[in-house]
mmCIF file of C-alpha atoms and ligand atoms in Angstrom:
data_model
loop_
_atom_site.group_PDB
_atom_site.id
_atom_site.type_symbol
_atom_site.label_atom_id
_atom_site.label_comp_id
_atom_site.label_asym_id
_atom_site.label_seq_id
_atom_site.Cartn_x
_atom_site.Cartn_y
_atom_site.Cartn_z
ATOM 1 C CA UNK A 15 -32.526 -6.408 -12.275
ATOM 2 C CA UNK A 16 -30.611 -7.340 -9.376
ATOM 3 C CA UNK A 17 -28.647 -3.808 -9.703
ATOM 4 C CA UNK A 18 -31.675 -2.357 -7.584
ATOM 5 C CA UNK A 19 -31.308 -4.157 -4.570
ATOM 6 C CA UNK A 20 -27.883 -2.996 -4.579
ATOM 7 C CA UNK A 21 -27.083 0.207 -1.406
ATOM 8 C CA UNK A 22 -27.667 3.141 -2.928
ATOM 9 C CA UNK A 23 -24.205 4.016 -2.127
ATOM 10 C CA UNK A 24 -22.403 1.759 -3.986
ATOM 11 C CA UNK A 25 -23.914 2.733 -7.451
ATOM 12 C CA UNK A 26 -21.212 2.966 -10.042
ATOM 13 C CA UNK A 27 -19.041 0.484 -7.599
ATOM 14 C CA UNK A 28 -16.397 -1.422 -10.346
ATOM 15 C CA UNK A 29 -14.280 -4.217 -9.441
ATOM 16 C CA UNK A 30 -10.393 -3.529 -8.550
ATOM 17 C CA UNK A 31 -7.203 -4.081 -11.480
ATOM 18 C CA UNK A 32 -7.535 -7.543 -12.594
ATOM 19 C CA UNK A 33 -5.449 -7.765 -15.836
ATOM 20 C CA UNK A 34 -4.416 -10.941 -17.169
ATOM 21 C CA UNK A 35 -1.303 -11.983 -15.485
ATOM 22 C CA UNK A 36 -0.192 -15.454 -17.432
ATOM 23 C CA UNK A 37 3.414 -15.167 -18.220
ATOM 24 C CA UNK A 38 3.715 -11.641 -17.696
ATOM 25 C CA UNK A 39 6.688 -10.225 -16.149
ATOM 26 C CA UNK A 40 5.277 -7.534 -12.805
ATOM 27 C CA UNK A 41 6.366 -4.625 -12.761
ATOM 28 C CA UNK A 42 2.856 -3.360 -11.972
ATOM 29 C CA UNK A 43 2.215 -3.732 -8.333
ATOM 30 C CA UNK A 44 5.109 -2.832 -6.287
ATOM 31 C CA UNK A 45 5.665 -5.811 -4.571
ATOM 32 C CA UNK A 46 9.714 -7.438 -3.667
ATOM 33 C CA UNK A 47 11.006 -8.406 -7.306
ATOM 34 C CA UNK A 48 14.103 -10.586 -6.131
ATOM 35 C CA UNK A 49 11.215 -13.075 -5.802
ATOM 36 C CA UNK A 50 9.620 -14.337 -2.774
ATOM 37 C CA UNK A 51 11.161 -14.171 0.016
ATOM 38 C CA UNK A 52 12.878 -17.759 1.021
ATOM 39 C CA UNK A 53 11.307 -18.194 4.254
ATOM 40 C CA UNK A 54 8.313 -18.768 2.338
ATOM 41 C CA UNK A 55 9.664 -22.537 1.541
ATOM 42 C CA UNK A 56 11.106 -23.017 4.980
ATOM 43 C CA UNK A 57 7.789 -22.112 6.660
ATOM 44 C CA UNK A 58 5.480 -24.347 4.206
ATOM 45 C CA UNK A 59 7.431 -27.648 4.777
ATOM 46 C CA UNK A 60 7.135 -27.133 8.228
ATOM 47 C CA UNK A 61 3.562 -26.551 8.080
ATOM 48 C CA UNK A 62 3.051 -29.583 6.466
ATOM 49 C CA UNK A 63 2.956 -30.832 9.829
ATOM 50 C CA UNK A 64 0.648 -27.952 10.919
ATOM 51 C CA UNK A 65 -2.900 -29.526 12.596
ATOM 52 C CA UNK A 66 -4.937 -27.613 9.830
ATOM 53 C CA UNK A 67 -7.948 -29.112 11.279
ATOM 54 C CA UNK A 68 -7.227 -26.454 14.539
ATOM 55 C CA UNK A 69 -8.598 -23.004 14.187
ATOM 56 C CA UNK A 70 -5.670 -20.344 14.449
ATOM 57 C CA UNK A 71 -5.721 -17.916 17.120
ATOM 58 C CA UNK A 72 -8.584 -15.616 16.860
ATOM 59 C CA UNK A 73 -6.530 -12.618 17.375
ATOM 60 C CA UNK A 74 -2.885 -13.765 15.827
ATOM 61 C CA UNK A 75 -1.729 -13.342 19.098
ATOM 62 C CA UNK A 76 1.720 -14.942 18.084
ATOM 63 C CA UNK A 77 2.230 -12.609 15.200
ATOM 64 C CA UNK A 78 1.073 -9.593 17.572
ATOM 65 C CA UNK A 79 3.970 -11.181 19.974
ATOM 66 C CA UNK A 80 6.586 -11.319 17.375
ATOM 67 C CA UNK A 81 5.676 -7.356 16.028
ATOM 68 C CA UNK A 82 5.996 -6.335 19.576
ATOM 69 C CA UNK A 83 8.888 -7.504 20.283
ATOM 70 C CA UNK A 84 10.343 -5.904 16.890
ATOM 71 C CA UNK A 85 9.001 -2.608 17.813
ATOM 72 C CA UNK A 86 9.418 -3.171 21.422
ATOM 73 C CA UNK A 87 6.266 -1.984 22.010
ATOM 74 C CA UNK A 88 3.228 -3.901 23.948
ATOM 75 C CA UNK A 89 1.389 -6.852 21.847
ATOM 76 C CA UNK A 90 -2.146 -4.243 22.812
ATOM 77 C CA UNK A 91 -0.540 -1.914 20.189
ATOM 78 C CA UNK A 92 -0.886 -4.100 16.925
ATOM 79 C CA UNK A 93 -4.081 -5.733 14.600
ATOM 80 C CA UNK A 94 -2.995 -8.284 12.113
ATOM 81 C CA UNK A 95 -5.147 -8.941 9.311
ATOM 82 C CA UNK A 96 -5.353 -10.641 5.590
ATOM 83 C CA UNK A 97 -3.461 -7.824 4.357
ATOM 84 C CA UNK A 98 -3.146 -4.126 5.325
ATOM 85 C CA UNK A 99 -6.499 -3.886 3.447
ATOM 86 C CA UNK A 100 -8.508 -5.955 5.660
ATOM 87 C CA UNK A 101 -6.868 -3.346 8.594
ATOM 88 C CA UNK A 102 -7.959 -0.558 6.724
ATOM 89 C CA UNK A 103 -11.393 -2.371 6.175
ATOM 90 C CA UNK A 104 -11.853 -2.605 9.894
ATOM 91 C CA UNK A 105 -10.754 0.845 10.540
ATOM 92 C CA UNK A 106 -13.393 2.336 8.587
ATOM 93 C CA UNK A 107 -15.841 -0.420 10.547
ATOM 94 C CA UNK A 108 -14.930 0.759 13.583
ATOM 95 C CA UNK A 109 -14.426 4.470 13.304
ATOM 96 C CA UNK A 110 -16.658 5.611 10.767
ATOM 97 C CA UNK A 111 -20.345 5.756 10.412
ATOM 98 C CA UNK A 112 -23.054 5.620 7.595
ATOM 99 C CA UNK A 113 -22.797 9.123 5.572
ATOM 100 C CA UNK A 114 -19.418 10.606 7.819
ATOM 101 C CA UNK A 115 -16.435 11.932 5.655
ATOM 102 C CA UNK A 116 -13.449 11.204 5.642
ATOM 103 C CA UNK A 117 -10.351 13.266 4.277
ATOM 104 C CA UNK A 118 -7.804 12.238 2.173
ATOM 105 C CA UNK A 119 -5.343 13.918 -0.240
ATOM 106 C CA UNK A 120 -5.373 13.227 -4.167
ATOM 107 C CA UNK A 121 -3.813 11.585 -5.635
ATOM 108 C CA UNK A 122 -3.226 8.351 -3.255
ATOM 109 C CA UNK A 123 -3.956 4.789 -2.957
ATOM 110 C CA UNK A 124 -7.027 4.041 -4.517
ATOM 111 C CA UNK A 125 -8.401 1.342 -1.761
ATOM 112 C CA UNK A 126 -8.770 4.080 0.429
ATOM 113 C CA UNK A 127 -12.377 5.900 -0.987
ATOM 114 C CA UNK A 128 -13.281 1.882 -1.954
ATOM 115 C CA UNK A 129 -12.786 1.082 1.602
ATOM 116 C CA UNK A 130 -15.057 4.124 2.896
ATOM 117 C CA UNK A 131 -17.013 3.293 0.130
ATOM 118 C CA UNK A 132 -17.903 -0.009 1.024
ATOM 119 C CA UNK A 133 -18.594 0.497 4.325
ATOM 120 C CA UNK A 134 -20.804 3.660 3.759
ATOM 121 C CA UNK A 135 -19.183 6.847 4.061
ATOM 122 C CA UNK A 136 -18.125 9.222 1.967
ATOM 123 C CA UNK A 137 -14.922 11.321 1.691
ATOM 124 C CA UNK A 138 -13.457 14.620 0.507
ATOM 125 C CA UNK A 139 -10.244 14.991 -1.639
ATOM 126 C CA UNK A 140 -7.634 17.419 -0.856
ATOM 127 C CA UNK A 141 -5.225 18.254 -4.081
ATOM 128 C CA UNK A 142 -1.718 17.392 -3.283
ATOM 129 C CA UNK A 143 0.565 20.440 -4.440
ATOM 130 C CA UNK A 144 2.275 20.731 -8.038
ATOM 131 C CA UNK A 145 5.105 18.865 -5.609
ATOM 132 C CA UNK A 146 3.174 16.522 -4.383
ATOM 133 C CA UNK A 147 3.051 17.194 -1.025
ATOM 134 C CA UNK A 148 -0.050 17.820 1.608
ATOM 135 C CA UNK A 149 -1.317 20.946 1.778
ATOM 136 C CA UNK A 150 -1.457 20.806 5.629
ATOM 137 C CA UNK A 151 -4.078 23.620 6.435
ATOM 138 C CA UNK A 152 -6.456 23.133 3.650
ATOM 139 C CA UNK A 153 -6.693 19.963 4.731
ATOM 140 C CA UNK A 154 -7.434 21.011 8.792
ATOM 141 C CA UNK A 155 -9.816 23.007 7.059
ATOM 142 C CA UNK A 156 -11.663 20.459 5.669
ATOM 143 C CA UNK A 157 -14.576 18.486 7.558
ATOM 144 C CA UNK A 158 -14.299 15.305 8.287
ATOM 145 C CA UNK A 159 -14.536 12.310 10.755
ATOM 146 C CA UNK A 160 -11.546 11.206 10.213
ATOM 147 C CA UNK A 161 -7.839 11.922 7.648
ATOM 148 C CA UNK A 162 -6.282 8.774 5.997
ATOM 149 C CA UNK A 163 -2.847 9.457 3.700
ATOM 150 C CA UNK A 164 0.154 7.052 2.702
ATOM 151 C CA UNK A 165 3.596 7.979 2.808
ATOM 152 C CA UNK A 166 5.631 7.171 0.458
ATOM 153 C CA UNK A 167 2.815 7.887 -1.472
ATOM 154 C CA UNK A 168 1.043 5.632 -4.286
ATOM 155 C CA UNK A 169 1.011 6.571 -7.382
ATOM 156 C CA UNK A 170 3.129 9.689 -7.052
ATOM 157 C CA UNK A 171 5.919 7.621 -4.944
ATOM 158 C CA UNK A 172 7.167 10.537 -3.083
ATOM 159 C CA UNK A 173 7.391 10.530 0.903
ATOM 160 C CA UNK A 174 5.717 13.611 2.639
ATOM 161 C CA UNK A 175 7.410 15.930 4.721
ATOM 162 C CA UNK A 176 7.681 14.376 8.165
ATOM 163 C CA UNK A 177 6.512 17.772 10.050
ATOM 164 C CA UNK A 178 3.633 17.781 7.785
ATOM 165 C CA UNK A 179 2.066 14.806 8.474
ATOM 166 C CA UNK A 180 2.999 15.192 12.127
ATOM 167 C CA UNK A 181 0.823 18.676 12.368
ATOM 168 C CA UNK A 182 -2.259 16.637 10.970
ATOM 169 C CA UNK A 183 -1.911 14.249 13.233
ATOM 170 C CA UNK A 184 -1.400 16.894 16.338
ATOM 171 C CA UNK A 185 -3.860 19.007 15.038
ATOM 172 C CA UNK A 186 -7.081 17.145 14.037
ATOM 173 C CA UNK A 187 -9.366 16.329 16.180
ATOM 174 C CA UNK A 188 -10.593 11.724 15.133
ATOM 175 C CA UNK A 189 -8.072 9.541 14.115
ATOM 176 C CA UNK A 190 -5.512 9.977 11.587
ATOM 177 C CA UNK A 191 -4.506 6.691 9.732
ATOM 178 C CA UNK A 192 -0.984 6.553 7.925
ATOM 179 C CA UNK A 193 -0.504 4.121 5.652
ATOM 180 C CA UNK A 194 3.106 2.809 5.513
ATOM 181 C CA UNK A 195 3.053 0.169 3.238
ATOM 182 C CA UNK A 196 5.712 1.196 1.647
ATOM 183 C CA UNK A 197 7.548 2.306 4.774
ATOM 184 C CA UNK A 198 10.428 -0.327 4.866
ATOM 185 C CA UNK A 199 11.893 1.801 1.860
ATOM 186 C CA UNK A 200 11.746 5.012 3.805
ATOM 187 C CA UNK A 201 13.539 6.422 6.632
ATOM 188 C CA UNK A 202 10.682 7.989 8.382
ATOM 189 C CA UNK A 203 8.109 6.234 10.304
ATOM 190 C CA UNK A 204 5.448 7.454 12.487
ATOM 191 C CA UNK A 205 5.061 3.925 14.619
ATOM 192 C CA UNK A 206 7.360 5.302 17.154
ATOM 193 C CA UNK A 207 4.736 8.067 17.670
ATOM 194 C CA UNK A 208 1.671 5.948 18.848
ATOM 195 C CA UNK A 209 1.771 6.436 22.002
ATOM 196 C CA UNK A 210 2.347 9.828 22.102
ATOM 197 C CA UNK A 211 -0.377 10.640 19.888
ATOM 198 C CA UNK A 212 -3.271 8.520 20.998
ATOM 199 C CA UNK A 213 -5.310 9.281 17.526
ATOM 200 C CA UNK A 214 -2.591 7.925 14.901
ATOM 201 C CA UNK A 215 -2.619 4.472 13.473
ATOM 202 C CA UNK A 216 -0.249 3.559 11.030
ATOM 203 C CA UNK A 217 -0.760 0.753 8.887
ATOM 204 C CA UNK A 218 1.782 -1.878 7.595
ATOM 205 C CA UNK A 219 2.042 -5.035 5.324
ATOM 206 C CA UNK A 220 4.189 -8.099 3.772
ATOM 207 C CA UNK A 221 3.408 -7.844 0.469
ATOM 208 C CA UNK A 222 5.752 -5.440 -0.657
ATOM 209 C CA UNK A 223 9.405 -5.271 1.111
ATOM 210 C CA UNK A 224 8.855 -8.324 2.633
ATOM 211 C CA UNK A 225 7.709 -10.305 -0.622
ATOM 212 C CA UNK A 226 4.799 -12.290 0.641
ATOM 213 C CA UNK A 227 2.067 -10.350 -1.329
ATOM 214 C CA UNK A 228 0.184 -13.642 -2.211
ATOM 215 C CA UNK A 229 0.281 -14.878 1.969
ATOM 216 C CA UNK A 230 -2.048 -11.662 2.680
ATOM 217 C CA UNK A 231 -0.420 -10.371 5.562
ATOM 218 C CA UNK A 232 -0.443 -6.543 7.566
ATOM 219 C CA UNK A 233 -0.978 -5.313 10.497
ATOM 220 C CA UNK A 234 -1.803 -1.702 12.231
ATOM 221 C CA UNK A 235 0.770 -0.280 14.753
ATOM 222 C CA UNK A 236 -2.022 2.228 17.347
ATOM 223 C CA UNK A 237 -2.642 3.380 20.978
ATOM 224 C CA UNK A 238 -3.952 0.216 22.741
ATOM 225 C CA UNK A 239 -7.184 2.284 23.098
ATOM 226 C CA UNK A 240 -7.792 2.517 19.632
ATOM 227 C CA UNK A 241 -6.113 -1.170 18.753
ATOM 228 C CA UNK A 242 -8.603 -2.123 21.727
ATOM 229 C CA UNK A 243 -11.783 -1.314 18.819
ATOM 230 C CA UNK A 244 -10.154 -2.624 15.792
ATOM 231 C CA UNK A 245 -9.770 -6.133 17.563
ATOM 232 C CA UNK A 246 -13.196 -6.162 18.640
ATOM 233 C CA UNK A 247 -14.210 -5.628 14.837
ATOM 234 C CA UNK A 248 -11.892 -7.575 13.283
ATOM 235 C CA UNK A 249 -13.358 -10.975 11.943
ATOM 236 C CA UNK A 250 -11.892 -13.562 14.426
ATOM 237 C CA UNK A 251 -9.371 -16.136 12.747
ATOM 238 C CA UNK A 252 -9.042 -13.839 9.710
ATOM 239 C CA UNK A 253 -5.267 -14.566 9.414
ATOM 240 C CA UNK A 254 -4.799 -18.006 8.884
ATOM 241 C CA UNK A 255 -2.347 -20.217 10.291
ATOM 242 C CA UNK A 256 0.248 -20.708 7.548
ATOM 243 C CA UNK A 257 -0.101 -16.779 6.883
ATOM 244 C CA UNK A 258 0.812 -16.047 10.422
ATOM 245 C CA UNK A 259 3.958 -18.465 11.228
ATOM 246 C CA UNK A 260 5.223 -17.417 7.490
ATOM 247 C CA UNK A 261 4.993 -13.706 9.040
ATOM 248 C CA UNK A 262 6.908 -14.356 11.766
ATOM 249 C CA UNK A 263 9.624 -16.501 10.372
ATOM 250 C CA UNK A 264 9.919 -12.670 7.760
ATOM 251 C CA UNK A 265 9.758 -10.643 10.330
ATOM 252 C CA UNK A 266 13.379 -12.238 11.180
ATOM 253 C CA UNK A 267 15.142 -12.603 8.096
ATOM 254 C CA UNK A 268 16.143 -8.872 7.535
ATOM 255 C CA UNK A 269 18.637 -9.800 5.092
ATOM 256 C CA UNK A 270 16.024 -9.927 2.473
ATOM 257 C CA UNK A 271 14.220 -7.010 3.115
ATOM 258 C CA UNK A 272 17.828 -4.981 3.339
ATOM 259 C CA UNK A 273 18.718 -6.435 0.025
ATOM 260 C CA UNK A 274 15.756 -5.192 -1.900
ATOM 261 C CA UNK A 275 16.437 -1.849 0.081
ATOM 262 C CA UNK A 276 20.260 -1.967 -1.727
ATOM 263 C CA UNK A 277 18.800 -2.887 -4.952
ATOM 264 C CA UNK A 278 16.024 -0.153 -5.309
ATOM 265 C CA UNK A 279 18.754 2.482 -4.100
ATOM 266 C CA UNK A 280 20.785 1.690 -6.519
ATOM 267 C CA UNK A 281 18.809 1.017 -9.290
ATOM 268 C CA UNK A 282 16.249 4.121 -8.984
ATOM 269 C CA UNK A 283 18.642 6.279 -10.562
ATOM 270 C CA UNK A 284 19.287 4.301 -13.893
ATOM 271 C CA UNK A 285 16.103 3.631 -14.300
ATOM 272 C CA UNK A 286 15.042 7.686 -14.141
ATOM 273 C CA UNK A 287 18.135 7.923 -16.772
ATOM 274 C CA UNK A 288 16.791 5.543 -19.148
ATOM 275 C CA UNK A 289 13.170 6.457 -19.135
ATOM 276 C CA UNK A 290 14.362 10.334 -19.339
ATOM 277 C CA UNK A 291 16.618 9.221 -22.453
ATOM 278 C CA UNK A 292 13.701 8.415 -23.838
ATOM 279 C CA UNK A 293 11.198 11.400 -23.463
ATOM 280 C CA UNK A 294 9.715 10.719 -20.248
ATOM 281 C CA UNK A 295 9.261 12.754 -17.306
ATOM 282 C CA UNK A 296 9.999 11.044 -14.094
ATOM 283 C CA UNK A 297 9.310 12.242 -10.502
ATOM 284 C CA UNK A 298 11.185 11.873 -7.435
ATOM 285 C CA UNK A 299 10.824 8.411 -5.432
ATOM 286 C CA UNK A 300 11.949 7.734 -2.214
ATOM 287 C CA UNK A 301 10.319 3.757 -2.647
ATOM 288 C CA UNK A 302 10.269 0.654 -5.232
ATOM 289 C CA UNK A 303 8.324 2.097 -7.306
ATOM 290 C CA UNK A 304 8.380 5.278 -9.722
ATOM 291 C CA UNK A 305 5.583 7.161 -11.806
ATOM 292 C CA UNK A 306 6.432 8.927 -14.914
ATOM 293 C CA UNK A 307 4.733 10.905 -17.714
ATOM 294 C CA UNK A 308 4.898 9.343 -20.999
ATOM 295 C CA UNK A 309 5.201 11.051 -24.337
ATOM 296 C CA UNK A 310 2.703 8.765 -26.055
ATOM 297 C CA UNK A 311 -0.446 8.011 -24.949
ATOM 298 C CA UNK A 312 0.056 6.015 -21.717
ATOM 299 C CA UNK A 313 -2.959 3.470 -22.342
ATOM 300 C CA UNK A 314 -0.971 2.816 -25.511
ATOM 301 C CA UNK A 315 2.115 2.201 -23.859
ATOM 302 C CA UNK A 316 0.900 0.251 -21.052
ATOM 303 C CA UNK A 317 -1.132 -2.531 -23.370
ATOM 304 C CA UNK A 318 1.783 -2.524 -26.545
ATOM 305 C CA UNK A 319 3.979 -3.378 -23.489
ATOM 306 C CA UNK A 320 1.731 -5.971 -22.221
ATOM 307 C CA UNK A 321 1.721 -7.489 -25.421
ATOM 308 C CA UNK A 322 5.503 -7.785 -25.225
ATOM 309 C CA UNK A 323 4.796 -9.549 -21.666
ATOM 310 C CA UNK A 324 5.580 -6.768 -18.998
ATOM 311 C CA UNK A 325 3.446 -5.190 -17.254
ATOM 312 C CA UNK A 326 3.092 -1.683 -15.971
ATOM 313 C CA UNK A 327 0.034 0.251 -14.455
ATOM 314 C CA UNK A 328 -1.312 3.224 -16.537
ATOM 315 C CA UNK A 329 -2.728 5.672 -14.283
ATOM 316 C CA UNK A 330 -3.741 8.168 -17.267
ATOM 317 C CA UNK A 331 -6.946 7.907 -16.868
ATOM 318 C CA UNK A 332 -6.926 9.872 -13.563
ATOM 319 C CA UNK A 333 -7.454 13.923 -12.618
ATOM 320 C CA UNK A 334 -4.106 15.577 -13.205
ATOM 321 C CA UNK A 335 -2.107 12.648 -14.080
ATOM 322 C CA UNK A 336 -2.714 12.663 -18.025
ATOM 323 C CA UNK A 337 0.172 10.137 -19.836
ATOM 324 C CA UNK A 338 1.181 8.890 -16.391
ATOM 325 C CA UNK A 339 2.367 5.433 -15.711
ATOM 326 C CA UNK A 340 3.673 3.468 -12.497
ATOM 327 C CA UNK A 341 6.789 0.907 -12.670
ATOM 328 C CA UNK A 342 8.017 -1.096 -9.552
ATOM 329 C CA UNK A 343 11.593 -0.586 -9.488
ATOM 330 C CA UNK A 344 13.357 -4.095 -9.728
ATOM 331 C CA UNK A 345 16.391 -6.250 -9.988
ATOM 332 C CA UNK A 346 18.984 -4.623 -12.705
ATOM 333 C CA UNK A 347 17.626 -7.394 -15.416
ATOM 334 C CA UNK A 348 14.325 -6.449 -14.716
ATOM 335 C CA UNK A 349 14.471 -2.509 -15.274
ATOM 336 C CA UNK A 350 17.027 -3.840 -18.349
ATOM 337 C CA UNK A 351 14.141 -5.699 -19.774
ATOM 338 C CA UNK A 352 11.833 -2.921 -18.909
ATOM 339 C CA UNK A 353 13.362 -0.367 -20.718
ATOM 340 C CA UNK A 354 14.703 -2.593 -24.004
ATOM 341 C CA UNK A 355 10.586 -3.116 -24.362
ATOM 342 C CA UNK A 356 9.495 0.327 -23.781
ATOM 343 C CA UNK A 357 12.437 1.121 -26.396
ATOM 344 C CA UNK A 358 10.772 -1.224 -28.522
ATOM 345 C CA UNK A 359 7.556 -0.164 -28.085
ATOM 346 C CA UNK A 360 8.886 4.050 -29.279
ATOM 347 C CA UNK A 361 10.245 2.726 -32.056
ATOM 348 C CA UNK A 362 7.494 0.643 -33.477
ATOM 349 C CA UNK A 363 5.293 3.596 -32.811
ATOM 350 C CA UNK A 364 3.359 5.069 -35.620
HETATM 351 C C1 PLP B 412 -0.089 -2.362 -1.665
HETATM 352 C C2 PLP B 412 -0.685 -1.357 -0.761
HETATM 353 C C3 PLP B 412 -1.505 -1.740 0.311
HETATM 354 C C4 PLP B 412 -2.078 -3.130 0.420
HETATM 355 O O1 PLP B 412 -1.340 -4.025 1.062
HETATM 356 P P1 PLP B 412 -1.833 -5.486 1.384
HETATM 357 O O2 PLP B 412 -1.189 -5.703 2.708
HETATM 358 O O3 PLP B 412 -1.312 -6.357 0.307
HETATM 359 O O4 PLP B 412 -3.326 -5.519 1.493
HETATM 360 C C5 PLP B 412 -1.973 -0.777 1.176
HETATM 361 N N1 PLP B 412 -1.657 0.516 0.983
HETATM 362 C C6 PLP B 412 -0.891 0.930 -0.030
HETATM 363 C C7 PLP B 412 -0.586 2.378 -0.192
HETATM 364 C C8 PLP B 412 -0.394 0.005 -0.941
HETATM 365 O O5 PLP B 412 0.315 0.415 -1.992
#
């Protein structure tokens, strides 16, 4: 009944991945898996003290401090939110309007059409190549308000080429959001472009490199023109207080983040060998996390190896990625683990 009050727009609107996550060992969202990061325990005895009765800043104007000073660029150049989603939430608020398009390539995150969803626009996918990288001038081509991509990319964990992803932003004419959230892993970043190119935003977050996925924490790195829009559409005190002191206290504790940079690197590469050994198809991955074609059904897989408590995300229910699965790339034990249950799993198999 209700259903018909609902926009128009959002017919056929489901809710996001919500499996059940009791006991289960993650391996399904990407996030840090040496565990969370140990300023977390620091940071909440401290705010034990914390005058919770006290609004934060409206604008996290601490956390902006702290990010500027790490980029050493101007506090004007950076939004933090409740997670890079919320800054990709108020990027669509504040650049896009009822019914405008908005390009993106396919496959990629899958936030991105739910954000332009939500917020009334629609959008128009450009196919990745059979390597999974942009086609550049098909997507120049294409109409649109505005282009959003990630690099590394998620599901297909790749990074795009660098001059790629520069043309788009040089050549199209609104904004052009990159989402990094994976961009601690990778070597390229486009932050130290934002001033030159006064359309790009690139988007950040905590939850995966810097293990703090259940603080809600991210933050956009743009032009202080554009920043200058996003701030006045951003819901004042979104980022709470504990959120924003356990951000800054991360932001300086680089050992952690460089130790799951170590471990990935040198763990990518035996996980590939075990899940080739045993008939899958693996592609390249320059971030903690890898996608790989199974050779059973990958729905199959993915609940047979929940039942044996570890989860992975099946993605074989999308356009082109038939049998495909995502794992996060983790400590040696955990990829162990992983691979003794998908073993398990094969050879149970009927
Ligand atoms: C995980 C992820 C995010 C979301 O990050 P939060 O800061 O936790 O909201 C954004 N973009 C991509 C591509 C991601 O994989």
């Amino acid at each position: 009944m209700s259903e018909q009050w609902m926009r128009p727009s959002l017919k056929g609107l489901s809710l996001y991945y919500n499996p059940e996550i009791e006991e289960k060992v993650r391996m399904d969202t990407s996030t840090n898996l040496l565990g969370a990061n140990p300023v977390a325990e620091e940071v909440l005895e401290d705010c034990k003290k914390m005058d919770l009765n006290q609004y934060p800043r409206p604008y996290s104007d601490d956390l902006r401090k702290a990010l500027a000073d790490f980029y050493s660029l101007s506090l004007d150049h950076f939004v933090a939110g409740n997670g890079s989603d919320e800054i990709l939430d108020i990027i669509f608020k504040s650049f896009m309007d009822y019914g405008e398009r908005i390009v993106m390539p396919y496959p990629t995150y899958s936030l991105h059409d739910y954000f332009v969803r939500i917020n009334g626009g629609t959008w128009e996918l450009v196919d990745l190549d059979q390597d999974y990288q942009l086609r550049v001038d098909e997507m120049l081509d294409t109409e649109g308000k505005m282009l959003i991509l990630c690099t590394p990319n998620n599901p297909t964990a790749n990074s795009f080429r660098k001059g790629d992803v520069e043309r788009l932003v040089r050549e199209w004419e609104g904004p052009v959001v990159v989402d990094e959230a994976y961009g601690e892993f990778s070597e390229c970043s486009f932050i130290p472009l934002v001033d030159e190119y006064r359309n790009l935003i690139v988007t950040r977050t905590f939850s995966k490199a810097y293990g703090l996925a259940g603080m809600r924490i991210g933050y956009s790195v743009a032009h202080p023109d554009l920043t200058s829009i996003m701030l006045r559409v951003r819901i004042p005190y979104s980022l709470d207080r504990v959120s924003e002191r356990m951000a800054i206290a991360a932001l300086k504790n680089r050992d952690y983040v460089e130790e799951i940079v170590s471990v990935v690197n040198r763990e990518r590469d035996r996980l590939k060998e075990g899940l080739e050994f045993m008939g899958f198809h693996t592609y390249p991955s320059s971030t903690n996390f890898m996608m790989a074609r199974s050779p059973v059904p990958s729905g199959e897989l993915t609940s047979r190896l929940e039942e044996k408590g570890v989860l992975i995300r099946d993605f074989g229910d999308k356009r082109g990625l038939e049998n495909c699965v995502r794992t996060t790339i983790g400590t040696p034990e955990l990829n162990s683990l992983l691979l003794e249950k998908i073993e398990e799993v094969l050879s149970e198999w009927e």
